[in-house]
CSV table of C-alpha atoms in Angstrom, one decimal:
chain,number,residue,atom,x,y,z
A,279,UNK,CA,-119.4,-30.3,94.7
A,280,UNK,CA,-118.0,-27.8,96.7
A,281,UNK,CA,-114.9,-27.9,94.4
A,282,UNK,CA,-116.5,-27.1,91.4
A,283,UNK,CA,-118.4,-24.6,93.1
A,284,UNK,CA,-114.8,-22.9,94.4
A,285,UNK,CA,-114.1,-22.9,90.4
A,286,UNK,CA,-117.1,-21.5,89.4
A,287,UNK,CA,-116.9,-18.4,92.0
A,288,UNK,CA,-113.5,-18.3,91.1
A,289,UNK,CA,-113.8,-17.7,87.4
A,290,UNK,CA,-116.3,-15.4,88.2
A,291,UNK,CA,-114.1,-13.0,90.6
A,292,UNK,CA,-111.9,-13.1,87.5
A,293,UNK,CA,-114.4,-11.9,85.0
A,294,UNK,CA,-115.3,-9.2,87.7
A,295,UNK,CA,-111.7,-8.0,88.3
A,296,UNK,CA,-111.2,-7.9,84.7
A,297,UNK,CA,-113.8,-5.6,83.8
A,298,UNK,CA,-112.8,-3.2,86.9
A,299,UNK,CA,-109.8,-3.1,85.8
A,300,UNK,CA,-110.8,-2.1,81.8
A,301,UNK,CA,-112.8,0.4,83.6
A,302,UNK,CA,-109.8,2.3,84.7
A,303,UNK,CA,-108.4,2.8,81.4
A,304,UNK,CA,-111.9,4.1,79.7
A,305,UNK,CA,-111.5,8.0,78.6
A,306,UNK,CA,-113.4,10.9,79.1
A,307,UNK,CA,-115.0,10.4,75.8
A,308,UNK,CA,-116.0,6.7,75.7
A,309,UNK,CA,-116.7,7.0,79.2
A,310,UNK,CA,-119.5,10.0,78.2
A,311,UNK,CA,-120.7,7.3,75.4
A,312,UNK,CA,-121.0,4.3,77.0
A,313,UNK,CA,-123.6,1.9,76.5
A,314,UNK,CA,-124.0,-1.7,76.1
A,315,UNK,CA,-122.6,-3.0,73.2
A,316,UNK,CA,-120.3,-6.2,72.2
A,317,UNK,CA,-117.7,-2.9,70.9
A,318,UNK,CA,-117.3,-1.3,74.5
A,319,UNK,CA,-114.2,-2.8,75.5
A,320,UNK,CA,-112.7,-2.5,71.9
A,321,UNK,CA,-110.7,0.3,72.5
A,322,UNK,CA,-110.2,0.3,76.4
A,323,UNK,CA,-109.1,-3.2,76.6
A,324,UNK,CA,-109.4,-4.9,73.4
A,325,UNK,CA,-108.7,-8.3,74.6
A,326,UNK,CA,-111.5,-8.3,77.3
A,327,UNK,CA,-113.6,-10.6,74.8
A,328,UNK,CA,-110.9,-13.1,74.2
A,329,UNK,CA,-109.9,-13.4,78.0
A,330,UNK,CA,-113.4,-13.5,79.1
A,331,UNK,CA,-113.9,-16.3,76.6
A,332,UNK,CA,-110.8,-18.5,77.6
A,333,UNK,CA,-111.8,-17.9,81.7
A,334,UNK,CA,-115.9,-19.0,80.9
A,335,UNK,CA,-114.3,-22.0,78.3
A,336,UNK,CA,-112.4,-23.2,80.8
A,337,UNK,CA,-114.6,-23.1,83.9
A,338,UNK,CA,-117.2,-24.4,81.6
A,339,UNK,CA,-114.8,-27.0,80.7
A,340,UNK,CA,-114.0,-27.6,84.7
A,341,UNK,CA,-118.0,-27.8,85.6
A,342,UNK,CA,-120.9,-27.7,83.0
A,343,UNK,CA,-123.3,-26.0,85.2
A,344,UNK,CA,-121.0,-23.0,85.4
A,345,UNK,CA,-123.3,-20.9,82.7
A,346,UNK,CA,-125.9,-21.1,85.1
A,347,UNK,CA,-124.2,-18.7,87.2
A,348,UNK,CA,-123.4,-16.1,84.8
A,349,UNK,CA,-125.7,-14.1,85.0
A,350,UNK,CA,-125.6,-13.5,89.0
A,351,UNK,CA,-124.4,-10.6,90.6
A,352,UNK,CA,-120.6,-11.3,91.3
A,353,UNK,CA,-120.0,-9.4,93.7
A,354,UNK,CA,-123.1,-10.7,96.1
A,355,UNK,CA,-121.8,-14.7,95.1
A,356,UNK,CA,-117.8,-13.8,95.3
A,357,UNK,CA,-118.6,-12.4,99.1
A,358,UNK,CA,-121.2,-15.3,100.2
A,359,UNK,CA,-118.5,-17.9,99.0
A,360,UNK,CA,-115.6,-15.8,100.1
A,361,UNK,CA,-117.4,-15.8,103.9
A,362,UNK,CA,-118.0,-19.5,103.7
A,363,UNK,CA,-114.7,-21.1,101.9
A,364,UNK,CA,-111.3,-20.1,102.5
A,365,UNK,CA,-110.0,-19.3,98.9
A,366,UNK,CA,-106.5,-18.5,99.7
């Protein structure tokens, strides 16, 4: 159990990190338009959706319950598990 729930966190860390880093390449002007859309990243970093996809298929893939967890906040689960596992 605990091992699944290591690859669960740890797929989510990864989704986390990758949208931090899109974030760093948005520009002034999509930055000033930015909403909520399945587009947002199309520009910034237009393979966010694919590598999002292959990082929830294969945790999904790993442990079945890992959708559940989705919609958490990462950072509040990646620092309770980070506090309580070593991940390294």
């Amino acid at each position: 159990m605990v091992r699944s729930f290591v690859g669960i966190v740890l797929a989510q860390i990864s989704l986390f990190a990758l949208f931090r880093l899109c974030m760093c390449y948005q520009t002034s002007e999509s930055t000033s338009t930015a909403s909520l859309s399945p587009q947002f990243y199309d520009n910034s970093c237009p393979k966010a959706q694919a590598i999002v996809q292959s990082i929830v298929a294969k945790a999904h893939s790993d442990e079945a319950m890992t959708l559940a967890w989705l919609p958490q906040c990462l950072g509040s689960i990646s620092m309770t598990v980070s506090s309580m596992f070593d991940l390294t």
